[in-house]
Short mmCIF file of C-alpha atoms in Angstrom, two decimals:
data_model
loop_
_atom_site.label_atom_id
_atom_site.label_comp_id
_atom_site.label_asym_id
_atom_site.label_seq_id
_atom_site.Cartn_x
_atom_site.Cartn_y
_atom_site.Cartn_z
CA MET G 1 0.02 -0.01 0.33
CA ALA G 2 2.87 2.52 1.07
CA HIS G 3 4.37 1.73 -1.97
CA ASP G 4 1.14 2.38 -4.11
CA ASP G 5 1.25 5.74 -2.40
CA GLY G 6 4.59 6.47 -3.02
CA GLN G 7 3.73 5.51 -6.93
CA ALA G 8 0.45 7.95 -6.73
CA ALA G 9 2.88 10.71 -5.07
CA ARG G 10 5.68 9.89 -7.97
CA ASP G 11 3.03 9.95 -10.93
CA ARG G 12 1.05 13.65 -9.39
CA ASP G 13 4.50 15.10 -9.00
CA GLY G 14 5.16 14.40 -12.67
CA ALA G 15 1.77 15.36 -14.29
CA LEU G 16 2.62 18.66 -12.03
CA MET G 17 5.86 19.08 -13.67
CA ALA G 18 4.86 18.33 -16.75
CA ALA G 19 1.98 21.11 -16.65
CA PHE G 20 4.41 22.81 -15.37
CA ALA G 21 6.64 22.74 -18.61
CA ALA G 22 3.21 23.10 -20.77
CA GLY G 23 3.14 26.48 -19.21
CA ASP G 24 0.22 25.95 -16.99
CA ALA G 25 0.24 28.74 -14.50
CA ARG G 26 -1.97 26.38 -11.63
CA ALA G 27 0.97 23.88 -11.89
CA ALA G 28 3.54 26.71 -11.04
CA ALA G 29 1.20 27.84 -8.71
CA VAL G 30 0.45 24.48 -6.61
CA LEU G 31 4.25 23.33 -7.16
CA THR G 32 5.12 26.95 -5.41
CA ALA G 33 2.94 26.34 -2.58
CA GLU G 34 3.85 22.44 -1.57
CA LEU G 35 7.85 22.74 -2.08
CA THR G 36 9.01 26.53 -1.13
CA PRO G 37 7.93 25.94 2.21
CA LEU G 38 9.61 22.54 2.29
CA ALA G 39 12.63 24.27 0.76
CA TYR G 40 13.11 26.83 3.51
CA ARG G 41 12.79 25.28 6.13
CA HIS G 42 14.88 22.31 5.34
CA ALA G 43 17.62 25.22 4.33
CA ALA G 44 17.03 27.70 7.67
CA ARG G 45 17.58 24.52 9.61
CA LEU G 46 20.97 23.10 7.81
CA LEU G 47 21.98 26.40 7.90
CA GLY G 48 20.84 28.59 10.38
CA SER G 49 20.07 32.01 8.77
CA ALA G 50 17.02 33.06 7.84
CA ALA G 51 18.10 34.71 5.02
CA GLU G 52 20.50 32.67 3.33
CA ALA G 53 17.57 30.21 3.34
CA GLU G 54 15.74 32.03 1.52
CA ASP G 55 18.89 32.94 -1.35
CA VAL G 56 18.92 29.14 -1.53
CA ALA G 57 15.26 27.66 -1.50
CA GLN G 58 14.98 30.35 -4.70
CA GLU G 59 17.92 28.75 -6.27
CA ALA G 60 16.22 25.15 -5.27
CA MET G 61 13.08 26.42 -7.25
CA VAL G 62 14.84 27.93 -10.23
CA ARG G 63 16.50 24.80 -10.79
CA LEU G 64 12.93 22.03 -10.27
CA TRP G 65 10.92 25.28 -12.77
CA ARG G 66 14.34 24.40 -15.25
CA ILE G 67 14.26 21.15 -15.00
CA ALA G 68 11.30 20.47 -15.63
CA PRO G 69 11.05 19.97 -19.49
CA ASP G 70 13.24 16.78 -18.29
CA TRP G 71 11.15 15.54 -15.91
CA ASP G 72 12.10 12.17 -15.35
CA ALA G 73 8.07 11.40 -13.95
CA GLY G 74 7.32 8.36 -11.97
CA ARG G 75 10.91 8.08 -10.85
CA THR G 76 11.44 9.98 -7.83
CA ARG G 77 9.07 13.19 -6.09
CA ALA G 78 9.79 16.34 -6.84
CA SER G 79 9.62 16.65 -2.82
CA THR G 80 12.92 14.11 -2.66
CA TRP G 81 14.66 15.71 -5.59
CA LEU G 82 13.65 19.29 -3.87
CA TYR G 83 15.47 17.93 -0.49
CA ARG G 84 19.03 16.34 -2.54
CA VAL G 85 19.50 20.24 -3.71
CA VAL G 86 18.47 22.25 -0.79
CA ALA G 87 21.17 19.98 0.86
CA ASN G 88 23.23 20.20 -1.77
CA LEU G 89 23.65 24.28 -2.22
CA CYS G 90 23.09 23.83 2.02
CA THR G 91 26.66 21.76 1.90
CA ASP G 92 28.53 24.58 -0.77
CA ARG G 93 27.81 27.38 1.59
CA LEU G 94 28.69 25.70 4.74
CA ARG G 95 31.81 25.00 2.81
CA ARG G 96 31.88 28.92 1.98
CA ARG G 97 31.56 29.95 4.88
CA GLY G 98 33.97 27.23 7.42
CA ARG G 99 31.25 27.57 9.81
CA THR G 100 27.76 27.37 11.14
CA ARG G 101 25.96 30.54 12.48
CA PRO G 102 23.22 31.26 14.89
CA LEU G 103 20.06 31.61 13.47
CA GLU G 104 18.93 35.33 13.11
CA ALA G 105 16.08 36.63 12.88
CA ALA G 106 14.46 33.64 12.35
CA GLY G 107 11.61 34.90 10.63
CA ASP G 108 9.04 33.32 12.69
CA PRO G 109 6.13 35.14 13.11
CA PRO G 110 5.14 35.59 16.95
CA ASP G 111 2.89 32.53 18.38
CA PRO G 112 -0.30 34.86 19.72
CA SER G 113 -2.04 31.75 21.59
CA PRO G 114 0.11 31.29 24.73
CA GLY G 115 0.81 33.53 27.87
CA ALA G 116 4.47 35.12 27.88
CA GLU G 117 5.95 32.48 30.32
CA ARG G 118 5.02 29.74 27.50
CA GLY G 119 5.91 32.14 24.68
CA LEU G 120 9.51 32.35 26.48
CA ILE G 121 10.11 28.62 26.82
CA ASP G 122 9.05 27.94 23.44
CA ALA G 123 12.05 30.02 22.47
CA ALA G 124 14.23 28.36 25.02
CA ARG G 125 13.04 25.10 23.37
CA ARG G 126 13.79 26.42 20.12
CA ASP G 127 17.07 27.91 20.48
CA ALA G 128 18.67 25.37 22.64
CA LEU G 129 17.86 23.04 19.79
CA ARG G 130 19.04 24.89 16.83
CA ASP G 131 22.30 25.38 19.25
CA ALA G 132 22.53 21.63 19.67
CA LEU G 133 21.70 20.99 15.93
CA ALA G 134 24.43 23.22 15.17
CA THR G 135 27.26 20.96 16.38
CA LEU G 136 26.06 18.19 14.76
CA PRO G 137 28.65 16.70 11.54
CA GLU G 138 26.00 18.34 8.34
CA ARG G 139 25.44 14.64 7.69
CA GLN G 140 24.31 13.72 10.76
CA ARG G 141 22.61 16.93 10.94
CA GLU G 142 20.26 16.29 7.64
CA ALA G 143 19.71 13.11 9.05
CA VAL G 144 18.25 14.15 12.08
CA VAL G 145 16.34 16.82 10.90
CA LEU G 146 14.56 14.78 7.78
CA ARG G 147 13.55 12.28 10.21
CA HIS G 148 12.64 13.65 13.44
CA VAL G 149 11.29 17.17 12.41
CA GLU G 150 10.78 16.64 8.82
CA GLY G 151 8.92 13.52 9.25
CA LEU G 152 10.24 11.97 6.17
CA PRO G 153 10.47 7.68 6.33
CA ASN G 154 13.88 6.23 6.21
CA PRO G 155 13.76 4.80 2.53
CA GLU G 156 12.95 8.59 1.75
CA ILE G 157 16.32 10.05 3.28
CA ALA G 158 18.41 7.37 1.86
CA ALA G 159 17.44 8.71 -1.49
CA ILE G 160 17.77 12.13 -1.05
CA MET G 161 20.92 11.87 1.06
CA ASP G 162 22.48 9.69 -1.74
CA THR G 163 22.74 6.61 0.87
CA GLY G 164 22.02 3.51 2.70
CA VAL G 165 19.09 2.74 4.47
CA SER G 166 21.72 1.39 7.24
CA GLY G 167 24.12 4.43 6.30
CA VAL G 168 20.54 6.61 7.85
CA GLU G 169 19.86 5.03 10.46
CA SER G 170 23.57 5.18 11.68
CA LEU G 171 23.80 8.84 11.34
CA ILE G 172 20.24 9.06 13.11
CA ALA G 173 20.98 6.79 16.01
CA ARG G 174 25.06 8.87 16.53
CA GLY G 175 22.93 12.53 16.02
CA LYS G 176 20.49 11.55 18.40
CA ALA G 177 23.23 10.19 20.97
CA ALA G 178 24.94 13.52 20.30
CA LEU G 179 21.84 15.93 21.17
CA ARG G 180 21.03 13.92 23.73
CA GLU G 181 24.12 14.61 25.07
CA ALA G 182 24.35 18.20 24.08
CA LEU G 183 20.30 19.14 25.52
CA GLY G 184 20.91 16.36 29.17
CA PRO G 185 22.00 19.07 31.27
CA ARG G 186 19.04 21.50 30.00
CA ALA G 187 16.29 19.60 30.25
CA ALA G 188 14.53 19.31 33.22
CA GLU G 189 14.80 23.09 33.09
CA LEU G 190 13.38 23.34 29.64
CA GLY G 191 10.87 21.11 30.57
CA TRP G 192 11.23 18.33 28.04
CA MET G 193 11.35 15.16 31.39
CA GLU G 194 8.32 15.03 32.57
CA MET E 1 16.64 13.18 28.89
CA THR E 2 15.38 9.97 27.17
CA GLU E 3 15.56 9.15 23.21
CA ASP E 4 11.58 8.98 23.35
CA GLU E 5 11.54 13.06 25.00
CA LEU E 6 14.93 13.54 22.58
CA GLU E 7 12.25 12.84 19.38
CA ARG E 8 9.43 14.25 20.94
CA ALA E 9 11.07 17.83 21.58
CA LEU E 10 12.82 17.12 17.78
CA ALA E 11 9.09 17.11 16.64
CA ALA E 12 7.37 20.36 18.31
CA THR E 13 10.51 22.22 16.33
CA PRO E 14 7.82 24.95 15.52
CA ALA E 15 7.95 25.60 11.29
CA HIS E 16 9.71 28.62 9.82
CA ALA E 17 6.95 30.39 8.10
CA VAL E 18 7.77 31.58 4.69
CA PRO E 19 8.09 34.82 4.13
CA PRO E 20 5.95 36.49 1.69
CA ALA E 21 8.48 37.88 -0.31
CA LEU E 22 10.10 34.24 -1.46
CA LEU E 23 6.85 32.71 -2.21
CA ALA E 24 6.73 36.36 -4.48
CA ARG E 25 10.03 35.82 -6.04
CA VAL E 26 9.77 32.20 -6.56
CA ARG E 27 6.43 32.78 -8.56
CA ALA E 28 7.85 35.42 -10.91
CA ASP E 29 10.96 32.97 -11.82
CA ALA E 30 8.41 30.15 -12.12
CA ALA E 31 6.13 32.88 -14.97
CA ALA E 32 9.56 34.37 -15.83
CA ILE E 33 10.86 29.99 -17.14
CA GLN E 34 7.59 29.98 -18.86
CA ALA E 35 7.36 32.72 -20.54
CA GLU E 36 10.67 31.83 -21.93
CA ARG E 37 10.04 29.12 -22.69
CA ALA E 38 6.77 30.12 -24.67
CA ALA E 39 9.05 32.89 -26.36
CA ARG E 40 11.80 29.78 -27.47
CA GLY E 41 8.91 27.63 -29.13
CA ARG E 42 7.53 30.34 -31.04
CA LEU E 43 11.03 30.43 -32.79
CA GLY E 44 12.05 28.15 -35.82
CA PRO E 45 14.78 25.77 -35.50
CA ARG E 46 17.34 28.29 -36.64
CA ARG E 47 16.39 30.63 -34.38
CA GLN E 48 16.37 27.64 -31.55
CA LEU E 49 19.80 26.87 -32.16
CA LEU E 50 20.59 30.60 -31.74
CA TRP E 51 18.74 30.79 -29.08
CA ALA E 52 21.01 28.09 -27.42
CA LEU E 53 23.95 29.43 -27.61
CA GLY E 54 22.86 32.61 -26.49
CA GLY E 55 22.25 31.49 -23.52
CA ARG E 56 25.11 29.42 -23.73
CA ALA E 57 27.16 32.75 -24.24
CA GLY E 58 24.56 35.41 -22.59
CA VAL E 59 23.39 37.75 -24.38
CA GLY E 60 26.31 39.50 -24.23
CA GLY E 61 28.62 37.52 -25.41
CA LEU E 62 26.17 36.69 -28.38
CA ALA E 63 27.26 39.62 -30.36
CA GLY E 64 31.09 38.46 -30.09
CA LEU E 65 29.92 34.74 -30.63
CA ALA E 66 28.52 35.35 -34.10
CA ALA E 67 31.51 37.43 -34.72
CA ALA E 68 33.69 34.91 -34.26
CA ALA E 69 31.80 32.27 -36.29
CA PHE E 70 31.31 34.91 -39.07
CA ALA E 71 35.45 35.41 -39.02
CA LEU E 72 36.03 31.13 -39.06
CA GLY E 73 33.35 30.85 -42.17
CA LEU E 74 30.83 29.01 -39.53
CA LEU E 75 27.94 31.64 -40.28
CA GLY E 76 28.44 31.61 -43.38
CA PRO E 77 26.59 29.20 -46.53
CA GLY E 78 27.99 26.47 -44.33
CA LEU E 79 24.63 26.91 -40.79
CA LEU E 80 22.85 29.72 -42.11
CA GLY E 81 22.73 29.42 -45.59
CA ALA E 82 23.21 31.77 -48.62
CA GLY E 83 20.93 33.97 -46.41
CA GLY E 84 23.11 34.33 -43.34
CA THR E 85 23.80 37.52 -42.78
CA GLU E 86 19.70 38.75 -43.56
CA ALA E 87 19.17 35.88 -41.22
CA LEU E 88 21.13 37.44 -38.56
CA ALA E 89 19.94 40.77 -39.56
CA ASP E 90 16.45 39.65 -39.03
CA LEU E 91 16.77 38.06 -35.42
CA ALA E 92 18.50 40.95 -33.57
CA PRO E 93 15.61 41.95 -32.70
CA ASP E 94 14.15 38.61 -31.62
CA LEU E 95 17.01 38.27 -29.07
CA SER E 96 16.93 41.61 -27.93
CA ALA E 97 13.08 41.74 -26.90
CA LEU E 98 13.26 38.47 -25.83
CA ALA E 99 16.50 39.12 -23.43
CA GLU E 100 14.65 42.58 -22.42
CA GLY E 101 11.52 40.18 -21.80
#
């Protein structure tokens, strides 16, 4: 069943890409709405910079538009392809940069629902997680984010990262061990141990 | 901190809101690329070839490319036929308009 769902999703993406290549503005709108947030979120988490994430997301989407006429329908999901391109663009930037930088104005809108105290706790948790993720090696960070933040299944992560499922499991396990070690001392303070 | 606690914390990571300006830029890129492709589709085969050359060389580089090709005799009777010079003259406004729009 999951295989059928995956094939149906790939077929749908293929149809949208073909429609885009044929000049369909609605296909462009659907793909933009579905994929730009994905590209931006992933870049922001890998780079720790909202401004750089915007540049990466835009560049990745331009590459998607350019490849549309040659899209191999049914072979891969557009999201899988896009995650891979975003990760490659981020890797290039991180290598140029030589280090990770803290996430500056992340662009998150203030959440109006919780009270001020709750908002402070959420912000502290977000900062702690971001800082801990930034200490991980690139591929561990990418695997952990794709699995536990984006919620992707390991086979799709393997396709994105061009590795095997066992390689993904190993990256995730090592990444999570490092995160637990980094976050452990603050877990009680941040309300993660209940 | 247990593995479950860590996984719950990661899953609760708030999603970054996409800046509206980014969405606007992506939409504009998509529209521009579709328009470029549509314009290219209206060109004949010889013009599509020159379009591709222009894309590789950059519009600014196209004049240099054409001059070099003329110097080498490639754009004489060989590629464009006897009316090569006239054909290139015809193309200039098209290429300029496409580059601008």
